[in-house]
Tab-separated table of C-alpha atoms in Angstrom:
chain	number	residue	atom	x	y	z
A	6	MET	CA	14.502	83.855	13.243
A	7	ASN	CA	11.568	85.675	13.721
A	8	LYS	CA	9.950	85.813	17.451
A	9	VAL	CA	6.363	84.064	17.804
A	10	ASN	CA	3.896	86.161	19.205
A	11	VAL	CA	2.212	83.326	21.269
A	12	SER	CA	-0.964	85.603	21.840
A	13	MET	CA	-1.574	85.911	18.032
A	14	GLU	CA	-1.128	82.261	17.169
A	15	TYR	CA	-3.394	80.344	19.295
A	16	LYS	CA	-6.332	80.118	22.022
A	17	VAL	CA	-6.947	77.789	25.111
A	18	LYS	CA	-10.343	77.191	26.407
A	19	VAL	CA	-12.014	74.623	28.600
A	20	VAL	CA	-15.052	72.665	27.611
A	21	ASN	CA	-16.951	71.519	30.380
A	22	ALA	CA	-17.724	68.026	28.698
A	23	VAL	CA	-17.005	65.959	25.446
A	24	SER	CA	-20.213	66.870	23.969
A	25	ASP	CA	-19.148	70.628	23.872
A	26	VAL	CA	-16.689	69.442	21.050
A	27	PRO	CA	-17.876	68.225	17.452
A	28	GLN	CA	-17.428	64.596	17.463
A	29	ALA	CA	-15.469	64.692	14.187
A	30	THR	CA	-13.294	67.013	15.625
A	31	TRP	CA	-12.404	64.991	18.743
A	32	ASP	CA	-12.018	61.872	17.121
A	33	ALA	CA	-10.131	63.476	14.168
A	34	LEU	CA	-7.369	64.381	16.916
A	35	ALA	CA	-7.767	60.911	18.606
A	36	ARG	CA	-7.383	58.618	15.283
A	37	GLY	CA	-4.778	55.958	16.166
A	38	GLU	CA	-4.668	56.597	19.663
A	39	GLY	CA	-6.503	53.735	20.981
A	40	PRO	CA	-10.058	53.379	21.972
A	41	PHE	CA	-9.926	55.124	25.272
A	42	LEU	CA	-9.420	58.478	23.867
A	43	ARG	CA	-12.097	58.134	21.832
A	44	TYR	CA	-14.983	60.668	21.871
A	45	ASP	CA	-17.786	57.782	22.396
A	46	PHE	CA	-15.536	56.046	25.542
A	47	LEU	CA	-15.086	59.603	27.171
A	48	ASN	CA	-18.673	61.128	26.182
A	49	ALA	CA	-20.052	57.654	27.857
A	50	LEU	CA	-18.290	58.044	31.360
A	51	GLU	CA	-20.172	61.762	31.002
A	52	GLN	CA	-23.182	61.242	30.111
A	53	SER	CA	-23.528	58.270	32.407
A	54	GLY	CA	-22.357	60.016	35.474
A	55	CYS	CA	-19.437	58.530	36.011
A	56	CYS	CA	-17.778	61.503	35.516
A	57	ASN	CA	-19.627	64.678	37.157
A	58	GLU	CA	-19.243	66.744	40.545
A	59	ALA	CA	-21.216	64.049	42.672
A	60	SER	CA	-18.265	61.499	41.248
A	61	GLY	CA	-15.411	63.665	42.055
A	62	TRP	CA	-13.980	63.948	38.101
A	63	ILE	CA	-15.274	67.291	36.863
A	64	PRO	CA	-14.834	67.382	33.548
A	65	GLN	CA	-12.431	70.279	32.455
A	66	HIS	CA	-10.796	69.622	29.356
A	67	LEU	CA	-8.077	72.258	27.213
A	68	VAL	CA	-9.146	72.835	23.323
A	69	ILE	CA	-6.296	74.984	21.731
A	70	GLU	CA	-7.352	76.772	18.838
A	71	LYS	CA	-6.008	79.175	16.553
A	72	ALA	CA	-6.652	82.404	17.770
A	73	ALA	CA	-7.458	84.276	14.405
A	74	VAL	CA	-10.028	81.984	14.042
A	75	ALA	CA	-11.015	81.115	17.567
A	76	ASP	CA	-12.295	84.639	18.060
A	77	GLN	CA	-14.597	84.795	15.368
A	78	SER	CA	-18.275	84.671	15.584
A	79	HIS	CA	-20.216	81.785	14.270
A	80	ALA	CA	-23.912	82.248	12.830
A	81	ASN	CA	-24.391	78.553	12.479
A	82	ASP	CA	-22.920	77.305	15.073
A	83	ARG	CA	-24.316	73.931	17.126
A	84	SER	CA	-22.379	73.045	20.415
A	85	PRO	CA	-21.867	75.427	23.073
A	86	ILE	CA	-18.324	75.764	24.582
A	87	SER	CA	-17.707	76.951	28.237
A	88	ASP	CA	-16.832	80.597	28.731
A	89	GLN	CA	-14.385	79.888	31.147
A	90	SER	CA	-11.388	80.397	29.137
A	91	LEU	CA	-8.108	79.534	31.123
A	92	ILE	CA	-5.857	81.527	28.978
A	93	THR	CA	-6.861	84.129	26.361
A	94	GLU	CA	-5.183	85.541	23.208
A	95	GLN	CA	-6.628	88.755	25.570
A	96	ALA	CA	-5.520	87.445	28.811
A	97	LEU	CA	-1.545	86.627	27.200
A	98	ALA	CA	-1.558	90.085	25.701
A	99	ASN	CA	-2.600	91.399	29.367
A	100	ASP	CA	-5.568	92.821	27.759
A	101	GLN	CA	-9.661	92.344	29.178
A	102	ALA	CA	-10.828	89.219	28.002
A	103	SER	CA	-13.374	88.892	25.260
A	104	SER	CA	-16.959	88.616	26.987
A	105	ASN	CA	-18.519	87.062	23.806
A	106	GLU	CA	-19.810	83.569	24.078
A	107	GLU	CA	-17.776	81.285	22.037
A	108	VAL	CA	-19.045	78.120	20.276
A	109	PHE	CA	-17.768	75.581	17.965
A	110	SER	CA	-19.266	74.677	14.445
A	111	ALA	CA	-18.533	71.793	12.165
A	112	SER	CA	-16.324	74.114	10.041
A	113	ASP	CA	-13.899	74.575	13.249
A	114	GLU	CA	-12.621	71.106	12.933
A	115	SER	CA	-9.395	72.466	11.100
A	116	THR	CA	-8.850	75.142	13.527
A	117	VAL	CA	-8.561	73.042	16.577
A	118	ILE	CA	-4.712	72.141	17.160
A	119	ALA	CA	-5.171	70.138	19.978
A	120	ILE	CA	-7.088	68.794	22.731
A	121	ILE	CA	-6.306	67.801	26.236
A	122	PRO	CA	-8.680	65.445	28.410
A	123	GLY	CA	-8.778	66.788	31.779
A	124	PHE	CA	-10.495	66.668	35.024
A	125	LEU	CA	-10.702	68.271	38.133
A	126	LYS	CA	-10.724	65.975	41.229
A	127	THR	CA	-11.794	66.489	44.230
A	128	HIS	CA	-10.309	63.111	45.665
A	129	SER	CA	-7.283	60.445	44.065
A	130	PHE	CA	-9.275	57.565	43.655
A	131	GLY	CA	-9.660	55.699	40.213
A	132	GLU	CA	-6.373	57.039	39.152
A	133	TYR	CA	-3.833	54.403	39.636
A	134	VAL	CA	-0.975	56.535	40.444
A	135	PHE	CA	-1.111	56.942	43.927
A	136	ASP	CA	-0.690	60.074	45.521
A	137	HIS	CA	-2.708	59.780	48.885
A	138	SER	CA	0.383	60.582	50.838
A	139	TRP	CA	0.842	63.731	48.919
A	140	ALA	CA	-2.662	64.624	49.944
A	141	ASN	CA	-2.101	63.557	53.662
A	142	ALA	CA	1.199	65.957	53.812
A	143	TYR	CA	-0.717	68.529	52.568
A	144	HIS	CA	-3.889	68.234	54.740
A	145	GLN	CA	-0.939	68.262	58.266
A	146	HIS	CA	-0.039	71.535	56.909
A	147	GLY	CA	-3.665	73.150	56.852
A	148	ILE	CA	-3.187	73.170	53.094
A	149	PRO	CA	-6.150	71.743	50.504
A	150	TYR	CA	-4.506	69.432	48.224
A	151	TYR	CA	-8.041	69.282	46.355
A	152	PRO	CA	-9.178	70.368	43.819
A	153	LYS	CA	-6.383	68.736	41.617
A	154	TRP	CA	-6.575	68.737	37.870
A	155	VAL	CA	-5.228	65.620	36.139
A	156	SER	CA	-4.842	64.627	32.396
A	157	ALA	CA	-6.266	61.102	32.624
A	158	ILE	CA	-8.558	58.255	31.223
A	159	PRO	CA	-10.742	57.891	34.402
A	160	PHE	CA	-10.449	54.239	35.894
A	161	THR	CA	-8.374	53.284	32.896
A	162	PRO	CA	-4.624	53.141	33.652
A	163	VAL	CA	-3.718	52.736	29.957
A	164	THR	CA	-0.372	54.394	28.755
A	165	GLY	CA	-1.695	57.001	25.811
A	166	SER	CA	-1.477	60.465	24.721
A	167	ARG	CA	-2.814	63.269	26.779
A	168	ILE	CA	-1.959	65.964	24.046
A	169	LEU	CA	-4.345	64.893	21.011
A	170	THR	CA	-2.887	66.430	18.102
A	171	ARG	CA	-2.744	65.574	14.305
A	172	GLU	CA	0.785	63.873	13.404
A	173	GLU	CA	1.090	66.894	10.952
A	174	ALA	CA	0.454	69.952	13.773
A	175	PRO	CA	2.829	72.103	13.947
A	176	PHE	CA	3.962	72.163	17.479
A	177	SER	CA	5.711	75.187	17.724
A	178	GLY	CA	7.350	76.570	20.991
A	179	ALA	CA	4.438	79.208	21.241
A	180	LEU	CA	2.017	76.280	21.809
A	181	LEU	CA	3.899	74.690	24.098
A	182	ALA	CA	4.356	77.988	26.151
A	183	LEU	CA	0.620	78.342	25.860
A	184	ILE	CA	0.308	75.294	27.442
A	185	SER	CA	2.556	75.737	30.134
A	186	GLN	CA	1.175	78.950	31.023
A	187	ALA	CA	-2.462	77.661	30.979
A	188	VAL	CA	-1.036	74.931	33.562
A	189	GLN	CA	0.159	77.587	35.776
A	190	SER	CA	-3.274	79.708	35.448
A	191	MET	CA	-5.262	76.961	36.996
A	192	GLY	CA	-2.666	76.875	39.765
A	193	GLU	CA	-3.093	80.435	40.337
A	194	GLU	CA	-6.880	80.134	40.005
A	195	THR	CA	-8.319	76.754	41.849
A	196	VAL	CA	-6.184	73.633	42.072
A	197	SER	CA	-3.328	72.511	43.739
A	198	SER	CA	-1.249	71.114	41.086
A	199	CYS	CA	-1.507	69.426	37.796
A	200	HIS	CA	-1.000	65.725	36.970
A	201	TRP	CA	-0.469	64.004	33.363
A	202	LEU	CA	-0.857	60.217	34.122
A	203	PHE	CA	0.406	57.346	31.694
A	204	THR	CA	1.687	59.419	29.031
A	205	ASN	CA	3.235	58.361	25.796
A	206	ALA	CA	6.513	59.002	24.597
A	207	ARG	CA	4.998	61.868	22.142
A	208	THR	CA	3.223	63.428	25.212
A	209	GLN	CA	6.169	63.180	27.118
A	210	LYS	CA	8.854	64.847	24.384
A	211	LEU	CA	5.773	67.685	24.329
A	212	LEU	CA	6.040	68.130	27.774
A	213	GLY	CA	9.497	68.081	28.551
A	214	THR	CA	10.063	71.529	27.736
A	215	HIS	CA	8.294	72.355	30.884
A	216	SER	CA	11.164	71.894	33.775
A	217	GLU	CA	8.723	72.433	36.724
A	218	LEU	CA	7.286	69.079	35.923
A	219	LEU	CA	8.228	66.081	37.651
A	220	THR	CA	8.483	62.529	36.371
A	221	ARG	CA	7.188	59.526	38.196
A	222	TYR	CA	7.521	56.086	36.689
A	223	ALA	CA	5.537	52.785	37.472
A	224	VAL	CA	6.035	49.314	35.998
A	225	GLN	CA	3.276	47.511	34.487
A	226	PHE	CA	3.400	44.296	32.560
A	227	GLN	CA	2.547	43.678	29.095
A	228	TRP	CA	2.192	40.676	26.566
A	229	HIS	CA	4.064	41.057	23.120
A	230	ASN	CA	2.774	39.531	20.169
A	231	TYR	CA	5.904	38.078	18.806
A	232	GLU	CA	3.992	36.831	15.679
A	233	TYR	CA	2.775	33.601	17.267
A	234	THR	CA	0.285	31.656	15.044
A	235	SER	CA	-1.727	29.967	17.813
A	236	PHE	CA	-1.810	29.696	21.602
A	237	ASP	CA	0.356	26.836	21.600
A	238	SER	CA	2.911	28.339	19.641
A	239	PHE	CA	3.173	31.214	22.499
A	240	LEU	CA	3.631	28.480	24.889
A	241	ASN	CA	6.254	26.494	23.086
A	242	ALA	CA	8.044	29.919	23.876
A	243	LEU	CA	7.922	29.301	27.509
A	244	THR	CA	10.359	27.411	29.654
A	245	SER	CA	9.006	23.692	29.960
A	246	ARG	CA	8.109	23.945	33.277
A	247	LYS	CA	5.889	27.091	33.095
A	248	ARG	CA	4.243	25.445	29.781
A	249	ARG	CA	3.298	22.599	31.734
A	250	ASP	CA	1.802	24.723	34.567
A	251	MET	CA	-0.460	26.611	32.219
A	252	LYS	CA	-1.563	23.787	30.905
A	253	LYS	CA	-2.277	22.141	33.891
A	254	THR	CA	-4.543	25.067	34.615
A	255	GLN	CA	-6.512	24.787	31.602
A	256	ARG	CA	-6.680	20.963	31.646
A	257	LYS	CA	-8.473	21.368	35.525
A	258	LEU	CA	-10.993	24.102	34.337
A	259	VAL	CA	-12.038	21.615	31.106
A	260	GLU	CA	-12.058	19.021	33.527
A	261	GLN	CA	-15.187	20.397	35.391
A	262	GLY	CA	-16.810	21.380	32.146
A	263	ILE	CA	-15.749	25.022	31.859
A	264	HIS	CA	-15.384	26.469	28.138
A	265	TYR	CA	-15.462	30.233	27.095
A	266	ARG	CA	-17.346	32.134	23.804
A	267	HIS	CA	-15.660	34.965	22.873
A	268	LEU	CA	-18.885	37.758	21.846
A	269	CYS	CA	-17.950	40.890	19.849
A	270	GLY	CA	-20.291	43.806	17.992
A	271	ASN	CA	-23.533	42.632	17.477
A	272	GLU	CA	-22.957	39.435	19.862
A	273	ILE	CA	-23.205	41.704	22.597
A	274	THR	CA	-26.792	41.327	23.242
A	275	ASP	CA	-28.667	43.003	26.121
A	276	GLU	CA	-28.643	39.092	27.819
A	277	VAL	CA	-24.892	39.135	27.331
A	278	LEU	CA	-24.200	42.568	28.673
A	279	ASP	CA	-26.408	42.106	31.934
A	280	PHE	CA	-24.748	39.327	32.570
A	281	PHE	CA	-21.238	41.028	32.801
A	282	LEU	CA	-22.679	43.287	34.898
A	283	GLN	CA	-24.047	40.970	37.101
A	284	CYS	CA	-20.751	39.136	37.529
A	285	TYR	CA	-18.720	42.668	37.283
A	286	GLN	CA	-21.059	44.593	40.225
A	287	ALA	CA	-20.929	41.093	42.035
A	288	THR	CA	-17.447	41.015	42.317
A	289	TYR	CA	-16.681	44.165	43.194
A	290	LEU	CA	-19.082	44.309	45.814
A	291	LYS	CA	-17.404	41.351	47.604
A	292	ARG	CA	-14.002	42.708	47.130
A	293	SER	CA	-14.726	46.367	48.060
A	294	GLY	CA	-18.307	46.985	49.596
A	295	HIS	CA	-19.536	48.686	46.604
A	296	THR	CA	-20.593	48.118	43.110
A	297	GLY	CA	-18.007	49.654	41.222
A	298	TYR	CA	-17.222	53.135	40.155
A	299	LEU	CA	-18.698	52.741	36.496
A	300	ASN	CA	-22.701	51.981	36.123
A	301	GLU	CA	-25.018	50.125	33.627
A	302	ALA	CA	-25.654	53.160	31.537
A	303	PHE	CA	-21.904	53.688	30.834
A	304	PHE	CA	-21.646	49.945	29.740
A	305	HIS	CA	-24.740	50.143	27.890
A	306	GLN	CA	-23.836	53.496	26.198
A	307	LEU	CA	-20.566	51.728	25.082
A	308	ARG	CA	-22.271	48.952	23.666
A	309	ASP	CA	-24.306	51.245	21.487
A	310	THR	CA	-21.772	52.975	20.483
A	311	MET	CA	-18.172	51.057	20.382
A	312	ALA	CA	-19.607	47.092	20.636
A	313	ASN	CA	-17.077	46.683	17.514
A	314	ASN	CA	-14.151	47.478	19.782
A	315	MET	CA	-15.345	45.333	22.584
A	316	LEU	CA	-15.034	41.323	23.398
A	317	ILE	CA	-16.544	40.025	26.221
A	318	VAL	CA	-15.495	36.523	27.216
A	319	THR	CA	-18.230	34.700	28.980
A	320	ALA	CA	-16.989	31.466	30.870
A	321	PHE	CA	-19.479	28.934	30.875
A	322	LYS	CA	-19.737	25.516	33.698
A	323	HIS	CA	-21.383	23.362	31.432
A	324	ASP	CA	-24.059	25.320	29.376
A	325	CYS	CA	-24.671	27.917	33.060
A	326	PRO	CA	-23.144	31.148	32.709
A	327	MET	CA	-20.694	31.821	35.305
A	328	ALA	CA	-18.111	34.466	34.833
A	329	SER	CA	-17.620	37.225	32.353
A	330	ALA	CA	-14.418	39.456	31.152
A	331	LEU	CA	-14.832	42.981	28.969
A	332	PHE	CA	-11.626	43.908	26.752
A	333	PHE	CA	-11.273	46.534	24.413
A	334	TYR	CA	-9.361	46.106	21.477
A	335	ASP	CA	-8.449	48.065	18.091
A	336	ASP	CA	-5.303	48.191	15.662
A	337	SER	CA	-3.702	49.397	18.510
A	338	GLY	CA	-3.670	46.209	20.796
A	339	LEU	CA	-6.493	44.460	22.963
A	340	TYR	CA	-7.160	46.072	26.631
A	341	GLY	CA	-8.158	43.580	29.663
A	342	ARG	CA	-10.253	46.131	31.798
A	343	TYR	CA	-13.165	44.849	33.919
A	344	TRP	CA	-13.931	41.178	35.079
A	345	GLY	CA	-16.416	39.336	37.974
A	346	ALA	CA	-17.673	35.973	38.562
A	347	LEU	CA	-20.444	34.470	40.832
A	348	GLU	CA	-18.376	31.254	41.389
A	349	GLU	CA	-14.777	31.007	42.593
A	350	VAL	CA	-13.235	28.541	40.809
A	351	SER	CA	-9.086	28.101	40.956
A	352	GLY	CA	-7.429	29.201	38.032
A	353	LEU	CA	-10.447	30.478	36.320
A	354	HIS	CA	-9.412	34.390	36.540
A	355	PHE	CA	-6.224	33.339	34.933
A	356	ALA	CA	-7.875	31.545	31.867
A	357	CYS	CA	-10.861	33.861	31.281
A	358	CYS	CA	-8.633	36.971	31.472
A	359	TYR	CA	-5.093	35.990	30.366
A	360	PHE	CA	-5.318	32.665	28.508
A	361	GLU	CA	-8.638	33.550	26.620
A	362	GLY	CA	-7.321	37.190	25.880
A	363	ILE	CA	-4.119	36.202	24.556
A	364	ALA	CA	-5.328	33.563	22.561
A	365	PHE	CA	-8.089	36.408	20.750
A	366	ALA	CA	-4.929	38.820	20.442
A	367	ILE	CA	-3.091	35.782	18.449
A	368	GLU	CA	-6.223	35.394	16.414
A	369	LYS	CA	-6.649	38.939	15.166
A	370	LYS	CA	-2.584	39.650	14.705
A	371	LEU	CA	-2.941	42.324	17.896
A	372	PRO	CA	0.479	43.561	18.484
A	373	LEU	CA	0.137	43.485	22.279
A	374	PHE	CA	-2.136	42.779	25.278
A	375	ASN	CA	-2.773	45.254	28.334
A	376	PRO	CA	-4.475	43.058	30.793
A	377	GLY	CA	-4.729	46.174	33.161
A	378	THR	CA	-2.460	47.614	36.212
A	379	GLN	CA	-0.430	45.692	39.063
A	380	GLY	CA	-0.195	41.708	39.304
A	381	GLU	CA	3.191	39.996	39.546
A	382	HIS	CA	1.475	37.118	38.748
A	383	LYS	CA	1.249	38.326	34.936
A	384	ILE	CA	4.960	37.889	35.138
A	385	LEU	CA	4.811	33.888	34.968
A	386	ARG	CA	2.305	33.889	32.474
A	387	GLY	CA	4.239	35.638	29.679
A	388	PHE	CA	3.815	39.485	30.792
A	389	GLU	CA	6.616	41.408	30.221
A	390	PRO	CA	7.159	44.626	32.641
A	391	ILE	CA	7.392	47.755	30.776
A	392	TYR	CA	7.499	51.392	32.594
A	393	CYS	CA	4.723	53.824	32.444
A	394	GLN	CA	5.141	57.160	33.186
A	395	SER	CA	3.250	60.270	34.499
A	396	GLN	CA	4.362	64.293	35.253
A	397	HIS	CA	3.311	66.069	38.014
A	398	GLN	CA	3.719	69.838	39.053
A	399	LEU	CA	2.923	71.129	42.474
A	400	PHE	CA	2.280	74.851	42.803
A	401	SER	CA	3.562	74.783	46.554
A	402	ALA	CA	7.294	75.078	46.084
A	403	PRO	CA	8.125	73.189	49.546
A	404	PHE	CA	5.911	70.574	48.455
A	405	HIS	CA	7.400	70.404	44.892
A	406	ASP	CA	10.721	70.120	45.978
A	407	ALA	CA	9.884	67.170	48.870
A	408	VAL	CA	8.175	65.303	46.365
A	409	ALA	CA	10.581	65.933	43.576
A	410	SER	CA	13.208	64.171	46.405
A	411	PHE	CA	10.936	61.189	47.174
A	412	LEU	CA	10.495	60.623	43.524
A	413	GLN	CA	14.135	60.375	43.311
A	414	GLN	CA	13.965	57.691	46.167
A	415	GLU	CA	10.822	55.905	44.442
A	416	SER	CA	12.444	55.388	41.521
A	417	GLU	CA	15.500	53.378	42.315
A	418	HIS	CA	13.017	50.595	44.051
A	419	ILE	CA	11.455	51.062	40.617
A	420	VAL	CA	14.069	49.915	38.521
A	421	ALA	CA	14.720	47.279	40.834
A	422	TYR	CA	11.289	45.849	41.008
A	423	PHE	CA	11.481	45.838	37.357
A	424	ASN	CA	14.812	44.236	37.349
A	425	GLN	CA	13.307	41.753	39.719
A	426	ALA	CA	10.739	41.274	36.940
A	427	GLN	CA	12.383	40.809	34.297
A	428	ASP	CA	14.997	37.980	35.999
A	429	VAL	CA	11.770	35.637	36.226
A	430	LEU	CA	10.140	36.151	32.807
A	431	PRO	CA	9.020	32.073	31.659
A	432	PHE	CA	10.315	32.571	28.193
A	433	ASN	CA	12.804	29.907	27.128
A	434	ASN	CA	16.778	31.442	27.187
A	435	ASP	CA	17.205	30.723	23.363
A	436	ILE	CA	14.027	32.303	22.041
A	437	THR	CA	13.366	35.372	24.572
A	438	PRO	CA	11.840	37.973	23.235
A	439	THR	CA	13.402	41.218	22.472
A	440	LEU	CA	12.305	43.611	25.033
A	441	LYS	CA	10.573	46.978	23.619
A	442	THR	CA	13.574	49.582	24.029
A	443	THR	CA	10.991	52.598	24.878
A	444	ASN	CA	9.131	50.641	27.527
A	445	THR	CA	12.357	49.558	29.072
A	446	THR	CA	14.388	52.212	29.735
A	447	ASN	CA	16.008	52.612	32.927
A	448	PRO	CA	14.579	55.748	34.442
A	449	LEU	CA	17.012	56.448	36.627
A	450	LEU	CA	18.860	58.444	34.068
A	451	ALA	CA	15.524	60.673	33.227
A	452	VAL	CA	15.043	61.194	36.513
A	453	ASN	CA	18.631	62.551	37.449
A	454	ASN	CA	18.340	64.493	34.599
A	455	HIS	CA	15.217	66.227	35.005
A	456	ASN	CA	13.730	65.760	38.911
A	457	GLU	CA	17.069	67.629	40.303
A	458	LYS	CA	16.134	70.887	37.916
A	459	THR	CA	13.553	71.616	40.504
A	460	ILE	CA	15.433	70.339	43.708
């Protein structure tokens, strides 16, 4: 077998905005990866100011190209790319990096091998993988934890790919080595650590060759569509007690004159969206003292570019709107994201965010419904526990080893929590669904076999 020359195959560059990559190029790699990895979603986060230096989410995406093409000059280039190369062909060969400004052209779509969405972080908010104790430990020892680099979807704890590639892309050992060196280069230059949050199986496999990465597990709750034909058919899969409880919640709301409208696409008018924003901001302000991480410009840009992937469920009391929930969906599933209400009514959150979401997923024949992170209350409403993963590398060896030990202990509690959640699932014993094995594998085996490498 011929030895692969990494420096002659690929080149990694940093772009400081999604818009520095042609949309056709980005979306070709993100096809089938769900709504949140699409160009339009990430671009809205950046253009609205939700992700910038002021917010502590500084875009620093990695773009991997074929090196032979990446070094060419293009006369008709349209979108500039940052000249901050993490690793270039010349750097890998220990030569001086090229000083030529590099740009994309529309013809570059076939030369981009992979894109890794990433951000420099100056805090740990909006990630939903909680490392504040790690940051505190650094601080106590007089070592800066920030900035750190994360590959994640900001404010969106949804499992997905963090290395966007075409399915047929030849992911050679050379390319994986290049990614590893690029990440290591960041550690040497500016950041304390690198984190890959809510990774899917394919990304985990690609990252698995990097022995320095530690795996952290968590539990979320997800509803699966076992070919239900209606909401009632789903209820019939539950134990009689849980079925009765859910029907009782629905009945009490109906008796108060509460009903719902599902609005998608061009049905999401300015009036509909503005009412959702009023609810979202009021609820955030009441619970957190601020109006939310996401601003009006973000939601309006999404409505303009992704309305066909958006569902707004508005709850009415008689003819007066009182609450609103925003979901995203595509063929991969339904994703509940944001909610707010102008009036607190017992059971309304469950009905608007869960029951109506399940009904919509059944109607559209969507395979799953991810209602958001945390919340044991989801279990008794038919949401099954699943494991999710993140990968971490801390460039300080003592802290890296300490975190590895911590994750080993934490994983034992995660497994116990997962098993407890499974034990109280509300399904009838004779029709209990077969849980998805890819999301329910005991993580202790993986942790023991992987994290101990670095202890």
